[in-house]
Amino acid sequence: MSFSRLISRWQGLALSLIGVVATVWLGFAGQLGLYIHPRYYVFTLIMAAVAVVLIVGAFAVVPASDDDGHGHADAHDHDGHAHPSTPRRRRRFWMLAGSAASLAVVAAAVATLLVVPPSTLTSSTVEQRSINSSSATLGNTSAQAASTTDDTSAYTVKNWSLLMRQGVGLDYFGGRAESITGFVTPDADDPDNVFFVARFVVTCCAVDAQPVGVAVYQPGWQSSYPVDSWVSVDGTFGADPSVLSAASIVLQPDRIAAIAQPSDPYVY
Amino acid sequence: MEANLGRVPLSRLPTSESSRRDIRAPRTPGGQRLDGQRLGGPNPSLRDLTRSEFNPAPLIGIAAVLVLLGIRWLAPPGLTAWMTDPARDFVTLSISVIIESLPFVFLGIVLSSLVQVWLPEGFLLRRLPRNPALRRLSISLLGVLLPVCECGNVPLSRGLIMSGLTVADSMTFLFAAPIINPITIITTYQAFGWNDGILVSRIVGGLLIANLVGWIFSRHPQPETLLTPGFQEACAVDAAAPRTGRVRRTFLQFSTETSAMMPALFIGAGIAGLIQVAVSRNLLVALGSNPLWSVLALMLLAFVVAICSNVDAFFILSFGSTFLPGGIVAFLVFGPMIDVKMLALLRTTFTAKTLVQVSILIAMCAATLGLAVNFVF
């Protein structure tokens, strides 16, 4: 069997196997949430299990299948024998190039899915997708709901930023003491004095993640809290003293604690 | 099994290959009679007779799993410390596309096997109306039965073409199914209700466009030239394949389909990740409130984000009232049909020229639909 046939036969199974091993590993490590919405966990793991059965079956069957019904490559070779000239050599070159590309894809898949440690998105993506440009309007986080019930203990960065975006003003926020958790990302307009405690909202997978955040007024914050590190901020909402920042309401911090990245870094 | 006997093109096989297969063949159900006959033919060489029946492939498979797990286990956690943030996000985004799409591609392959291997031959095709327009209409509505989003539909459409559906008809299915699928309709309803006619425009517009694409390509004089040579070969082989040994055929088909789809998925995920890092989303979002530009900007956003049709309504809703309804409709109609990941997957089946034509056609239709919603309604 030629090298390129060997590659083309096993490439799909190899890539499937890499994907399945990575998925199952993430599932057991509780890290699937770094990449996909929790509603897909069960489906993803079930399909991974189905794929394992199919891959194992294919491993048992494929080597014996040399020519029944898959003889097209052979037929080609035979045609080739009839015209042993430049086209054949050229085809061999392209087959070899194709095999090299296939191997490169497999190697890249191993490197990205299995070698690189799983991680969240960073502030560089926050810059790409300006913070608080979106706000989910679904669920029980509408302004009305928030105004009538005062239990905000379960509120995340998403709920607060949503309320601000919906135009809820200082009459609601002013003087309210809260604790907020997220990662540090600079305010694009006044990076010296204001940073956002931010999180990504995920609809489906990390590709559609949109950053939301609550502005915190703390001049010189960079010296203590590196960008992308996780913090928990206790403070009181108030008017934004910064002239440059676009945020109108900020959290005036009483205490900022550096924390480890939570196991579920995104909000939904 | 008798049918199987007649199908094996003995004359095409080099002697050594066929005898090697003989020795291994008792693994395959019903293969023994065939082998008995073949062994009884030309005298087998000593080498053939002494060759072991041992098939190492399953062990190689187990070893591969252990090696992959070992790599994951041993990979040092601080390995990517040297990478810049955009590079790290590129990797994260690409992985996210793969992890999200992989189960749907597997599901698509399983459904494709169901159609090709497990349903009686012609089970679906026989029941379709003869009139071409009616047939395409019923095919475009077939997606209501299949809760598969766009990436799963590619292997399924390949399976349908292999079992005899025409290329144009399969395109109709391919482009209608992700929009007409029940989960997509429910989530679109949850997101938008009956507001601004978004739900109705999406479903009706999607069906119209899919049927239009099917009609236009059904006029093609040589529809098989729309397909890549590799896929044409696969179809020819499938038509000649024995109709027995279903489990075995399912495994074989899984192997051939993953060989076609997986490289495309992984490369498509890489391109999608790269575009995410390279193209700033701010500009696209900023253009979303202009009646003309909203349509084009959101179509470009749909192309770039490559989000699953099952949940794209929630995604676009999360931008709140920034966008005009026409732009949203264009996003919801264009995205499920054409995006960067889909093009990579479709390239396994259709020629680049076909894909360019289809993309332009669908883009123009979606833009017209979006502009009509913005300006007319």
Short mmCIF file of N, CA, C and O in Angstrom, two decimals, chain B residues 192 194-206 208-209 288 290-292 294-296 298-299 323-334 364-377:
data_model
loop_
_atom_site.label_atom_id
_atom_site.label_comp_id
_atom_site.label_asym_id
_atom_site.label_seq_id
_atom_site.Cartn_x
_atom_site.Cartn_y
_atom_site.Cartn_z
N PHE B 192 -37.22 36.24 18.86
CA PHE B 192 -37.86 37.39 18.22
C PHE B 192 -39.38 37.34 18.24
O PHE B 192 -40.03 38.34 17.91
N TRP B 194 -42.99 37.17 17.01
CA TRP B 194 -43.48 37.55 15.68
C TRP B 194 -43.01 38.94 15.30
O TRP B 194 -43.46 39.51 14.31
N ASN B 195 -42.11 39.54 16.10
CA ASN B 195 -41.69 40.92 15.86
C ASN B 195 -41.08 41.13 14.49
O ASN B 195 -40.23 40.34 14.06
N ASP B 196 -41.46 42.20 13.84
CA ASP B 196 -40.84 42.67 12.60
C ASP B 196 -40.84 41.62 11.48
O ASP B 196 -40.08 41.76 10.52
N GLY B 197 -41.60 40.57 11.63
CA GLY B 197 -41.63 39.55 10.58
C GLY B 197 -40.31 38.82 10.41
O GLY B 197 -40.05 38.22 9.36
N ILE B 198 -39.47 38.86 11.45
CA ILE B 198 -38.15 38.24 11.30
C ILE B 198 -38.27 36.72 11.12
O ILE B 198 -37.67 36.13 10.21
N LEU B 199 -39.10 36.09 11.96
CA LEU B 199 -39.24 34.63 11.89
C LEU B 199 -39.79 34.20 10.53
O LEU B 199 -39.24 33.32 9.86
N VAL B 200 -40.87 34.85 10.10
CA VAL B 200 -41.50 34.49 8.83
C VAL B 200 -40.54 34.75 7.68
O VAL B 200 -40.36 33.89 6.79
N SER B 201 -39.89 35.91 7.69
CA SER B 201 -38.95 36.22 6.60
C SER B 201 -37.84 35.19 6.54
O SER B 201 -37.39 34.79 5.46
N ARG B 202 -37.39 34.75 7.72
CA ARG B 202 -36.30 33.79 7.74
C ARG B 202 -36.73 32.47 7.10
O ARG B 202 -36.05 31.94 6.21
N ILE B 203 -37.87 31.95 7.54
CA ILE B 203 -38.30 30.63 7.05
C ILE B 203 -38.67 30.70 5.57
O ILE B 203 -38.16 29.93 4.74
N VAL B 204 -39.54 31.66 5.22
CA VAL B 204 -40.00 31.76 3.83
C VAL B 204 -38.83 32.12 2.91
O VAL B 204 -38.62 31.50 1.87
N GLY B 205 -38.03 33.11 3.35
CA GLY B 205 -36.89 33.54 2.54
C GLY B 205 -35.90 32.40 2.35
O GLY B 205 -35.40 32.17 1.25
N GLY B 206 -35.63 31.66 3.42
CA GLY B 206 -34.68 30.55 3.33
C GLY B 206 -35.17 29.49 2.35
O GLY B 206 -34.41 29.00 1.52
N LEU B 208 -37.33 29.89 -0.11
CA LEU B 208 -37.31 30.44 -1.47
C LEU B 208 -35.91 30.36 -2.06
O LEU B 208 -35.72 29.90 -3.19
N ILE B 209 -34.94 30.82 -1.27
CA ILE B 209 -33.57 30.86 -1.79
C ILE B 209 -33.08 29.44 -2.09
O ILE B 209 -32.50 29.18 -3.15
N GLY B 288 -24.24 48.27 11.83
CA GLY B 288 -25.49 47.53 11.89
C GLY B 288 -26.75 48.36 11.99
O GLY B 288 -27.85 47.84 11.82
N ASN B 290 -27.39 51.13 10.13
CA ASN B 290 -27.66 51.85 8.90
C ASN B 290 -28.51 50.97 7.99
O ASN B 290 -28.17 49.80 7.79
N PRO B 291 -29.64 51.49 7.43
CA PRO B 291 -30.56 50.63 6.67
C PRO B 291 -29.88 49.87 5.54
O PRO B 291 -30.17 48.70 5.30
N LEU B 292 -28.94 50.51 4.85
CA LEU B 292 -28.27 49.83 3.75
C LEU B 292 -27.13 48.95 4.26
O LEU B 292 -27.05 47.76 3.98
N SER B 294 -26.43 47.88 7.23
CA SER B 294 -26.71 46.85 8.23
C SER B 294 -26.81 45.48 7.56
O SER B 294 -26.31 44.48 8.09
N VAL B 295 -27.43 45.46 6.39
CA VAL B 295 -27.62 44.18 5.70
C VAL B 295 -26.26 43.58 5.32
O VAL B 295 -25.97 42.41 5.62
N LEU B 296 -25.42 44.40 4.70
CA LEU B 296 -24.13 43.88 4.25
C LEU B 296 -23.21 43.57 5.43
O LEU B 296 -22.54 42.54 5.46
N LEU B 298 -24.00 42.77 8.51
CA LEU B 298 -24.40 41.60 9.28
C LEU B 298 -24.21 40.32 8.48
O LEU B 298 -23.96 39.26 9.06
N MET B 299 -24.30 40.39 7.16
CA MET B 299 -23.98 39.20 6.36
C MET B 299 -22.50 38.86 6.50
O MET B 299 -22.13 37.70 6.62
N PHE B 323 -29.37 46.64 15.81
CA PHE B 323 -29.47 46.29 14.40
C PHE B 323 -30.90 46.43 13.87
O PHE B 323 -31.87 46.20 14.60
N LEU B 324 -30.99 46.75 12.58
CA LEU B 324 -32.31 46.84 11.94
C LEU B 324 -32.79 45.44 11.56
O LEU B 324 -31.97 44.54 11.30
N PRO B 325 -34.12 45.23 11.51
CA PRO B 325 -34.66 43.89 11.22
C PRO B 325 -34.14 43.30 9.92
O PRO B 325 -33.86 42.10 9.85
N GLY B 326 -33.99 44.14 8.88
CA GLY B 326 -33.51 43.62 7.59
C GLY B 326 -32.13 43.02 7.71
O GLY B 326 -31.84 41.96 7.15
N GLY B 327 -31.26 43.69 8.47
CA GLY B 327 -29.92 43.16 8.69
C GLY B 327 -29.98 41.84 9.43
O GLY B 327 -29.26 40.89 9.11
N ILE B 328 -30.86 41.78 10.44
CA ILE B 328 -30.99 40.54 11.22
C ILE B 328 -31.47 39.40 10.33
O ILE B 328 -30.95 38.28 10.39
N VAL B 329 -32.47 39.68 9.47
CA VAL B 329 -32.97 38.63 8.57
C VAL B 329 -31.86 38.16 7.64
O VAL B 329 -31.66 36.96 7.44
N ALA B 330 -31.10 39.11 7.08
CA ALA B 330 -30.00 38.73 6.19
C ALA B 330 -29.00 37.86 6.93
O ALA B 330 -28.51 36.86 6.41
N PHE B 331 -28.70 38.23 8.19
CA PHE B 331 -27.78 37.44 9.01
C PHE B 331 -28.32 36.02 9.20
O PHE B 331 -27.60 35.04 9.05
N LEU B 332 -29.61 35.94 9.53
CA LEU B 332 -30.20 34.64 9.87
C LEU B 332 -30.42 33.75 8.64
O LEU B 332 -30.55 32.54 8.77
N VAL B 333 -30.50 34.36 7.47
CA VAL B 333 -30.70 33.56 6.26
C VAL B 333 -29.35 33.19 5.63
O VAL B 333 -29.13 32.05 5.22
N PHE B 334 -28.45 34.16 5.57
CA PHE B 334 -27.17 33.92 4.90
C PHE B 334 -26.27 33.01 5.74
O PHE B 334 -25.66 32.08 5.20
N MET B 364 -26.54 37.48 -2.86
CA MET B 364 -27.40 38.47 -3.51
C MET B 364 -28.85 38.30 -3.07
O MET B 364 -29.55 39.28 -2.80
N CYS B 365 -29.30 37.05 -2.99
CA CYS B 365 -30.68 36.80 -2.56
C CYS B 365 -30.89 37.28 -1.12
O CYS B 365 -31.89 37.94 -0.82
N ALA B 366 -29.94 36.94 -0.24
CA ALA B 366 -30.09 37.32 1.17
C ALA B 366 -30.08 38.83 1.32
O ALA B 366 -30.85 39.40 2.10
N ALA B 367 -29.21 39.50 0.53
CA ALA B 367 -29.14 40.96 0.60
C ALA B 367 -30.46 41.55 0.12
O ALA B 367 -30.99 42.49 0.75
N THR B 368 -31.00 41.02 -0.96
CA THR B 368 -32.28 41.52 -1.47
C THR B 368 -33.37 41.36 -0.41
O THR B 368 -34.15 42.28 -0.15
N LEU B 369 -33.39 40.19 0.19
CA LEU B 369 -34.39 39.92 1.22
C LEU B 369 -34.25 40.91 2.38
O LEU B 369 -35.24 41.51 2.83
N GLY B 370 -33.01 41.11 2.83
CA GLY B 370 -32.77 42.02 3.95
C GLY B 370 -33.17 43.45 3.62
O GLY B 370 -33.84 44.13 4.41
N LEU B 371 -32.78 43.90 2.42
CA LEU B 371 -33.12 45.27 2.02
C LEU B 371 -34.63 45.43 1.89
O LEU B 371 -35.19 46.46 2.26
N ALA B 372 -35.28 44.37 1.38
CA ALA B 372 -36.73 44.44 1.25
C ALA B 372 -37.37 44.60 2.62
O ALA B 372 -38.28 45.42 2.82
N VAL B 373 -36.88 43.84 3.60
CA VAL B 373 -37.44 43.95 4.96
C VAL B 373 -37.20 45.35 5.51
O VAL B 373 -38.07 45.95 6.15
N ASN B 374 -36.03 45.91 5.26
CA ASN B 374 -35.71 47.24 5.79
C ASN B 374 -36.51 48.35 5.13
O ASN B 374 -36.98 49.27 5.79
N PHE B 375 -36.65 48.27 3.81
CA PHE B 375 -37.19 49.42 3.09
C PHE B 375 -38.67 49.26 2.75
O PHE B 375 -39.37 50.25 2.63
N VAL B 376 -39.12 48.02 2.57
CA VAL B 376 -40.49 47.84 2.09
C VAL B 376 -41.47 47.64 3.24
O VAL B 376 -42.54 48.22 3.25
N PHE B 377 -41.08 46.81 4.22
CA PHE B 377 -42.06 46.46 5.25
C PHE B 377 -42.01 47.42 6.43
O PHE B 377 -41.01 48.02 6.72
#
